[in-house]
XYZ file of C-alpha atoms in Angstrom:
333
model
C 48.209 137.084 82.441
C 51.464 136.681 80.550
C 54.541 135.902 82.640
C 58.098 134.582 82.258
C 58.953 131.528 84.331
C 62.060 129.556 85.142
C 60.558 126.096 85.534
C 63.591 124.233 86.826
C 67.154 124.784 87.978
C 69.241 125.774 84.966
C 66.172 125.994 82.731
C 65.443 128.559 80.045
C 63.031 131.417 80.474
C 59.586 130.337 79.291
C 56.772 132.750 78.401
C 53.513 131.350 79.812
C 49.904 132.273 80.491
C 49.038 131.883 84.185
C 46.346 133.110 86.504
C 46.609 136.738 87.578
C 47.417 136.722 91.322
C 45.182 138.164 94.024
C 46.630 140.094 96.963
C 46.529 138.662 100.471
C 45.346 140.918 103.290
C 48.780 142.516 103.754
C 49.698 142.692 100.030
C 49.152 144.882 97.007
C 48.525 143.876 93.388
C 50.695 145.753 90.867
C 50.049 146.096 87.145
C 53.646 146.120 85.951
C 54.973 148.820 83.634
C 58.672 147.944 83.717
C 61.032 145.434 85.326
C 64.798 145.588 85.206
C 66.917 142.498 84.498
C 69.671 142.206 87.101
C 72.740 139.990 87.321
C 71.240 138.609 90.541
C 68.423 137.062 88.496
C 70.968 134.320 87.774
C 70.110 133.118 91.303
C 66.738 131.985 89.959
C 67.920 130.744 86.591
C 70.809 128.730 87.968
C 69.250 127.742 91.301
C 72.007 129.318 93.353
C 69.625 129.750 96.315
C 66.965 127.202 97.249
C 64.111 128.087 94.877
C 60.553 126.789 94.693
C 59.968 126.242 90.954
C 58.361 127.337 88.750
C 59.368 130.923 89.635
C 58.864 134.294 87.960
C 62.075 136.320 88.493
C 62.411 140.079 88.774
C 63.202 142.492 91.647
C 63.401 145.886 89.873
C 59.659 146.373 89.434
C 57.602 149.496 88.719
C 53.883 149.594 88.122
C 50.433 150.836 89.118
C 48.519 149.583 92.162
C 45.408 147.783 90.948
C 44.179 146.333 94.246
C 45.147 146.319 97.942
C 44.565 143.808 100.706
C 42.099 144.629 103.466
C 44.868 145.303 106.023
C 46.783 147.711 103.733
C 46.201 151.382 104.691
C 49.059 153.438 103.255
C 48.758 152.410 99.616
C 45.851 153.168 97.332
C 44.641 152.009 93.911
C 46.186 154.064 91.099
C 49.481 154.901 92.848
C 52.695 154.227 90.915
C 55.055 152.168 93.072
C 58.115 150.008 92.937
C 59.479 146.825 94.551
C 63.184 146.169 94.872
C 65.429 143.385 96.173
C 64.202 143.610 99.773
C 60.795 141.973 99.374
C 59.501 142.072 102.930
C 60.349 141.334 106.537
C 58.761 139.580 109.488
C 58.678 142.470 112.056
C 59.254 139.896 114.838
C 62.929 138.763 114.796
C 65.622 140.564 116.771
C 66.922 142.691 113.867
C 63.325 143.724 112.950
C 62.599 144.630 116.600
C 65.691 146.846 116.392
C 64.402 148.451 113.177
C 67.157 146.768 111.135
C 64.798 145.376 108.514
C 67.428 144.734 105.813
C 68.935 142.135 108.169
C 65.622 140.436 108.971
C 66.233 136.784 109.774
C 63.167 135.836 107.697
C 63.535 138.416 104.951
C 61.864 137.802 101.613
C 63.474 138.587 98.239
C 61.263 139.741 95.369
C 61.349 137.288 92.472
C 63.077 134.663 94.596
C 60.907 134.087 97.677
C 57.804 134.790 95.602
C 56.999 135.607 91.981
C 58.507 138.836 90.757
C 58.289 141.332 87.919
C 58.914 139.399 84.685
C 55.152 139.486 84.218
C 52.141 141.684 83.613
C 51.107 141.588 87.298
C 52.629 140.690 90.660
C 51.749 140.889 94.359
C 54.070 142.108 97.093
C 53.918 142.702 100.849
C 52.982 146.284 101.675
C 56.249 146.931 103.538
C 58.272 146.156 100.365
C 56.643 148.951 98.355
C 58.214 152.334 97.469
C 56.521 155.377 95.921
C 57.839 156.515 92.538
C 58.324 160.283 91.935
C 56.519 161.785 88.935
C 59.796 163.044 87.433
C 61.071 159.515 86.684
C 59.709 157.297 83.946
C 58.880 153.711 84.939
C 61.662 152.327 82.729
C 64.233 154.701 84.276
C 63.021 154.076 87.822
C 63.156 150.237 87.624
C 66.969 149.772 87.756
C 67.199 152.333 90.547
C 65.389 149.852 92.790
C 68.452 147.575 92.807
C 71.506 149.041 91.073
C 70.580 152.543 92.162
C 69.781 151.902 95.796
C 72.821 149.651 96.201
C 75.342 152.377 95.322
C 73.394 155.381 96.602
C 72.723 153.810 100.008
C 76.328 152.594 100.302
C 77.693 156.061 99.489
C 75.459 157.979 101.895
C 76.161 155.565 104.755
C 79.932 155.366 104.188
C 80.922 158.379 106.291
C 82.169 160.510 103.397
C 81.740 164.260 103.369
C 81.420 166.735 100.521
C 84.808 167.337 98.960
C 86.173 163.871 99.814
C 87.811 161.796 97.113
C 85.648 158.858 96.047
C 86.888 156.278 93.549
C 84.378 154.088 91.739
C 85.942 150.746 90.676
C 84.115 149.517 87.578
C 81.940 151.608 85.230
C 79.108 149.184 84.503
C 75.516 148.744 85.664
C 76.342 149.837 89.211
C 79.364 151.979 88.513
C 77.780 154.305 85.937
C 75.194 155.243 88.582
C 77.768 155.470 91.401
C 79.804 158.037 89.434
C 76.714 160.185 89.005
C 75.692 159.948 92.658
C 79.194 160.615 94.019
C 79.661 163.692 91.835
C 76.206 165.035 92.677
C 76.867 164.503 96.398
C 79.815 166.881 96.065
C 82.632 164.332 95.949
C 85.865 164.549 93.995
C 85.001 161.568 91.842
C 87.470 159.154 90.238
C 86.317 156.543 87.722
C 88.383 153.357 87.447
C 88.033 151.053 84.425
C 90.113 148.514 82.535
C 90.469 150.546 79.306
C 89.900 154.028 77.876
C 86.670 152.868 76.237
C 84.555 154.477 78.969
C 86.737 157.524 79.640
C 84.546 160.014 77.786
C 81.397 158.508 79.239
C 82.786 158.673 82.785
C 83.581 162.369 82.348
C 80.079 162.981 80.981
C 78.612 161.239 84.007
C 80.521 163.568 86.309
C 83.918 161.968 86.973
C 86.696 164.484 87.657
C 89.457 161.920 87.038
C 89.731 158.667 85.081
C 92.154 155.807 85.700
C 92.795 153.075 83.116
C 94.023 149.950 84.940
C 95.061 148.464 81.599
C 98.103 150.728 81.359
C 98.593 152.170 84.883
C 98.675 151.042 88.501
C 95.365 152.281 89.903
C 96.606 152.349 93.519
C 99.639 154.504 92.586
C 97.455 156.828 90.518
C 95.055 157.262 93.427
C 97.975 158.074 95.722
C 99.093 160.759 93.290
C 95.693 162.343 93.901
C 96.223 162.148 97.668
C 94.544 158.770 98.124
C 90.875 157.840 98.077
C 88.767 158.513 101.172
C 86.398 155.883 99.802
C 86.723 153.247 97.099
C 83.348 151.862 96.041
C 83.932 148.460 94.478
C 81.163 147.857 91.958
C 82.726 145.396 89.451
C 82.576 141.740 90.577
C 86.240 140.949 90.023
C 88.059 140.116 93.229
C 91.549 140.584 91.781
C 90.605 144.017 90.485
C 89.174 144.958 93.906
C 92.291 143.689 95.690
C 94.533 145.738 93.369
C 93.126 149.124 94.356
C 93.197 148.801 98.170
C 96.627 150.432 98.419
C 95.042 153.507 96.814
C 93.248 154.395 100.046
C 94.090 157.547 101.952
C 94.566 157.470 105.734
C 91.266 156.537 107.419
C 90.098 155.447 103.957
C 87.586 152.687 103.378
C 86.986 150.236 100.560
C 83.286 149.444 100.452
C 82.248 146.401 98.425
C 78.846 146.192 96.758
C 79.936 143.906 93.903
C 78.487 140.459 94.547
C 81.343 138.050 93.891
C 82.000 134.807 95.713
C 85.756 134.877 95.160
C 87.897 136.123 98.084
C 89.429 139.582 98.082
C 93.068 139.595 99.206
C 94.076 142.186 101.786
C 96.734 141.939 104.510
C 96.379 143.379 107.996
C 99.427 145.562 107.303
C 97.616 147.214 104.395
C 94.846 148.295 106.779
C 96.849 148.942 109.925
C 98.962 151.610 108.284
C 96.655 154.625 108.082
C 93.715 153.032 109.948
C 92.101 151.828 106.707
C 89.141 149.500 106.560
C 87.277 147.123 104.288
C 83.520 146.534 104.484
C 80.449 145.475 102.528
C 77.034 147.006 102.104
C 73.646 145.447 101.283
C 71.075 147.383 99.267
C 68.306 148.685 101.569
C 64.645 148.742 102.437
C 61.693 150.316 100.653
C 62.315 153.633 102.444
C 65.913 153.575 101.213
C 64.504 152.975 97.719
C 62.293 156.039 98.078
C 65.292 158.141 99.173
C 67.248 156.871 96.150
C 64.409 157.674 93.769
C 63.805 161.114 95.225
C 67.499 162.035 95.066
C 67.636 160.763 91.512
C 64.645 162.857 90.531
C 66.070 165.910 92.287
C 69.460 165.663 90.593
C 68.456 164.230 87.224
C 70.272 160.941 87.817
C 69.042 158.176 85.504
C 70.406 154.835 84.324
C 71.434 154.108 80.765
C 68.947 151.414 79.664
C 67.975 149.099 76.825
C 64.311 148.111 76.628
C 62.860 144.720 75.580
C 59.432 143.101 75.409
C 58.618 140.114 77.654
C 58.693 137.835 74.602
C 62.338 138.811 74.039
C 63.440 137.928 77.580
C 66.059 135.338 76.551
C 67.802 137.802 74.238
C 67.616 140.521 76.920
C 69.014 138.263 79.678
C 71.829 136.973 77.471
C 72.899 140.507 76.668
C 72.954 141.385 80.378
C 74.695 138.264 81.629
C 77.401 138.528 78.941
C 78.112 142.128 79.886
C 77.073 143.485 76.489
C 74.306 145.790 77.728
C 74.970 149.490 78.215
C 74.196 149.403 81.031
C 70.869 148.106 82.390
C 68.238 146.020 80.599
C 64.508 146.667 81.204
C 61.526 144.474 80.307
C 58.290 146.229 79.427
C 55.119 144.053 79.413
């Protein structure tokens, strides 16, 4: 089969011909129809985590089951399925015994722990697999398995209720989906961006208000609206995240899904007054992916995507990593 490998830390993507994998007894073999390129794929390219090279990246995978292992009962040949960031769990550690699979102490990550979706085929553990609803195309479904689940699962577990004010910081790969989900969940939705370039788009996606941090103080503008019950931080800019915290309403929460290593600055006094809080949220399991996909199909929520062939992977990755894509990039074998 054709696949894209990173062969060493910091290396380029290389298109290679390798043997098509065979599923182990607890795995399925997927013929890939689409795989999203995510900012987290830099982990493989730059060797940010310990990686066994060569490695095929990709954790936003959609395809058709071609074969199942002899211990796999739920999944059948011919089903269309997806695999996201959470690539499997051990079932034996304390978090798994508590049913908290996303915090498995031995969790696998698709395209990092094992070869992922920048290829024509891949294998994955059966517990990492999500069913894809008919209403979604494979290319549209792929980014929902990382960007989509990250914001959808964060929103629905944040404690917000219909009618609450939700501000989405950053209108990019995560944010343009978060605006759609928040509005369709019945929230008063505020889009926050650094210029007016995305104002019209934000309104089209469902935002009721738009704040341009380039010419206004976002925290003050949020307070004029009564404060945000939830701020979902989707843009990986710690200074930008810090700057909106004072826009929270009483009992408000800032929930961070943007993966940045730089510290966010917040003082205890900012949180003590009004019982405010700051927290983070990881993506979710395969069942959370299914919930995300089903809600997306029900409400017509889809990502804005740009499609590329496997052979054009370097161009596609460069566009994503340099923030020039609008808004998600999808490889199609």
